[in-house]
């Protein structure tokens, strides 16, 4: 069976990460994928905080203007 390509089209993907930031001592490093109702996706990386709950709050604060257009938020912890 042939499956359609599910990867986001380049024009439907945005990266708002600031890679110049350094992780403070004692903090954990998270990244989030925010998916919108128009099938576009945004990556925000280098979220430095002590736990996943606070990382979620930061993402909601960052995207507060467009919460009604968000279909999902996936938060992952970076190993490096």
Rosetta silent file (secondary structure, phi, psi, omega in degrees, C-alpha in Angstrom):
SEQUENCE: XXXXXXXXXXXXXXXXXXXXXXXXXXXXXXXXXXXXXXXXXXXXXXXXXXXXXXXXXXXXXXXXXXXXXXXXXXXXXXXX
SCORE:     score description
SCORE:     0.000 S_00000001
   1 L     0.000  136.104  179.906    0.000    0.000    0.000 S_00000001
   2 L   -90.559  127.017  179.612    1.305    3.460   -0.895 S_00000001
   3 L  -105.601  143.072  176.779    1.203    5.994    1.925 S_00000001
   4 L   -70.593  154.043  178.161    1.301    9.772    1.387 S_00000001
   5 L   -72.673  119.262 -175.637    4.331   11.673    2.618 S_00000001
   6 L   -94.106   -2.998  179.280    3.373   13.066    6.053 S_00000001
   7 L   -66.797  146.666 -178.898    6.417   15.312    6.522 S_00000001
   8 L   -67.201  141.424  173.074    5.607   19.038    6.625 S_00000001
   9 L   -65.898  142.973 -176.743    6.097   20.985    3.416 S_00000001
  10 H   -52.559  -38.247 -178.587    8.977   23.437    3.830 S_00000001
  11 H   -72.982  -14.669  179.703    6.621   26.403    3.426 S_00000001
  12 H   -99.828   12.512 -175.763    4.405   25.010    6.224 S_00000001
  13 E  -127.498  132.781  177.485    7.245   24.761    8.748 S_00000001
  14 E  -128.534  144.470  177.217    8.802   27.528   10.857 S_00000001
  15 E  -121.097  116.620 -178.711   11.702   27.399   13.307 S_00000001
  16 L  -109.223   23.420 -176.445   11.782   30.175   15.920 S_00000001
  17 L   -75.775  145.683  172.852   14.704   28.783   17.947 S_00000001
  18 L  -108.106   99.969 -175.081   17.550   30.928   19.213 S_00000001
  19 L   -80.634   -0.927  178.113   20.566   28.636   19.003 S_00000001
  20 L   -82.481  -13.555 -179.508   22.911   31.219   20.533 S_00000001
  21 L   -73.384  147.001  176.971   21.482   30.595   24.020 S_00000001
  22 L  -112.789  142.175 -179.090   23.362   28.374   26.466 S_00000001
  23 L   -71.502  123.424  177.795   21.654   26.090   28.970 S_00000001
  24 L   -67.194  154.392  177.060   22.108   27.384   32.548 S_00000001
  25 L   -59.757  135.707  177.922   23.496   25.011   35.174 S_00000001
  26 L    86.142   -8.442  179.696   20.770   22.906   36.762 S_00000001
  27 L   -94.453  157.377  174.424   18.240   23.523   33.978 S_00000001
  28 E  -105.276  157.919 -174.731   16.892   20.970   31.535 S_00000001
  29 E  -112.227  123.715 -179.254   16.607   21.585   27.794 S_00000001
  30 E  -121.208  161.594  169.565   13.280   21.111   25.994 S_00000001
  31 E  -139.834  152.909 -175.533   11.937   21.660   22.497 S_00000001
  32 E  -132.015  140.102  168.852    8.360   21.958   21.298 S_00000001
  33 E  -106.532  124.677  177.958    6.486   21.338   18.074 S_00000001
  34 E  -111.076  120.820 -178.367    3.326   23.426   17.799 S_00000001
  35 E  -105.520  134.225 -176.738    0.847   22.227   15.178 S_00000001
  36 E  -106.728  164.683 -177.121   -1.803   24.590   13.860 S_00000001
  37 L   -66.023  -17.322  177.308   -5.245   24.019   12.370 S_00000001
  38 L   -91.357   15.093  179.247   -3.960   24.936    8.881 S_00000001
  39 L    70.514   13.836  173.931   -1.535   21.949    9.065 S_00000001
  40 L   -88.088  161.219 -176.806    1.504   24.191    9.561 S_00000001
  41 E  -134.988  144.750  176.631    4.089   23.437   12.251 S_00000001
  42 E  -127.330  135.446  175.783    6.419   25.571   14.321 S_00000001
  43 E  -105.643  129.875  171.440    9.528   24.378   16.178 S_00000001
  44 E  -124.981  114.209 -177.553   10.737   26.207   19.266 S_00000001
  45 E  -111.897  173.122 -178.936   13.949   24.775   20.641 S_00000001
  46 E    60.422   51.656  171.506   16.279   25.727   23.507 S_00000001
  47 E   -95.065  109.970 -175.399   13.566   26.051   26.135 S_00000001
  48 E  -103.166  117.883  179.330   15.557   26.011   29.373 S_00000001
  49 E  -159.736  174.649 -176.432   13.660   25.214   32.569 S_00000001
  50 L   -85.928  -21.612 -178.366   13.662   22.779   35.463 S_00000001
  51 L  -151.912  166.268 -176.707   10.627   20.698   34.430 S_00000001
  52 H   -66.730  -34.182  179.981    8.237   19.837   31.601 S_00000001
  53 H   -61.582  -44.238  179.810    5.275   21.630   33.239 S_00000001
  54 H   -69.856  -34.111  175.709    7.046   24.971   33.184 S_00000001
  55 H   -61.232  -40.513  177.422    8.188   24.331   29.596 S_00000001
  56 H   -62.871  -43.092  178.424    4.516   23.835   28.675 S_00000001
  57 H   -62.641  -38.823  178.382    3.581   27.112   30.363 S_00000001
  58 H   -64.830  -39.823  178.878    6.333   28.929   28.442 S_00000001
  59 H   -65.385  -44.284  179.462    5.064   27.526   25.133 S_00000001
  60 H   -63.112  -38.959  177.341    1.483   28.555   25.920 S_00000001
  61 H   -65.624  -42.865 -178.449    2.708   32.030   26.854 S_00000001
  62 H   -61.674  -39.895 -176.498    4.819   32.291   23.675 S_00000001
  63 L  -104.168   23.572 -176.244    1.888   31.333   21.426 S_00000001
  64 H   -58.865  -30.082 -178.473   -0.799   33.056   23.504 S_00000001
  65 H   -68.320  -24.078 -172.018   -1.961   35.276   20.607 S_00000001
  66 H  -126.962   30.864 -178.424   -3.001   32.300   18.495 S_00000001
  67 H   -57.885  -33.025 -178.491   -4.183   29.644   20.961 S_00000001
  68 H   -70.179  -13.812  179.730   -7.472   29.180   19.096 S_00000001
  69 H  -101.195   -0.526 -178.894   -5.512   28.064   15.994 S_00000001
  70 E   -85.918  129.032  177.474   -3.341   25.477   17.774 S_00000001
  71 E   -97.899  -28.033  175.886   -4.314   21.860   17.192 S_00000001
  72 E  -164.089  155.834  175.422   -1.547   20.283   19.320 S_00000001
  73 E  -129.802  124.733  177.690    1.613   20.958   21.283 S_00000001
  74 E  -116.238  122.233 -179.713    4.310   18.282   21.624 S_00000001
  75 E  -114.128  132.364 -178.451    7.087   18.917   24.138 S_00000001
  76 E  -129.234  150.540  176.337   10.235   16.794   24.204 S_00000001
  77 E   -95.525  134.571  176.713   13.336   16.875   26.359 S_00000001
  78 L   -79.686  139.991  178.788   16.706   17.172   24.629 S_00000001
  79 L   -84.019  -20.274 -175.071   19.318   14.636   25.604 S_00000001
  80 L  -112.930    0.000    0.000   22.224   16.927   24.708 S_00000001
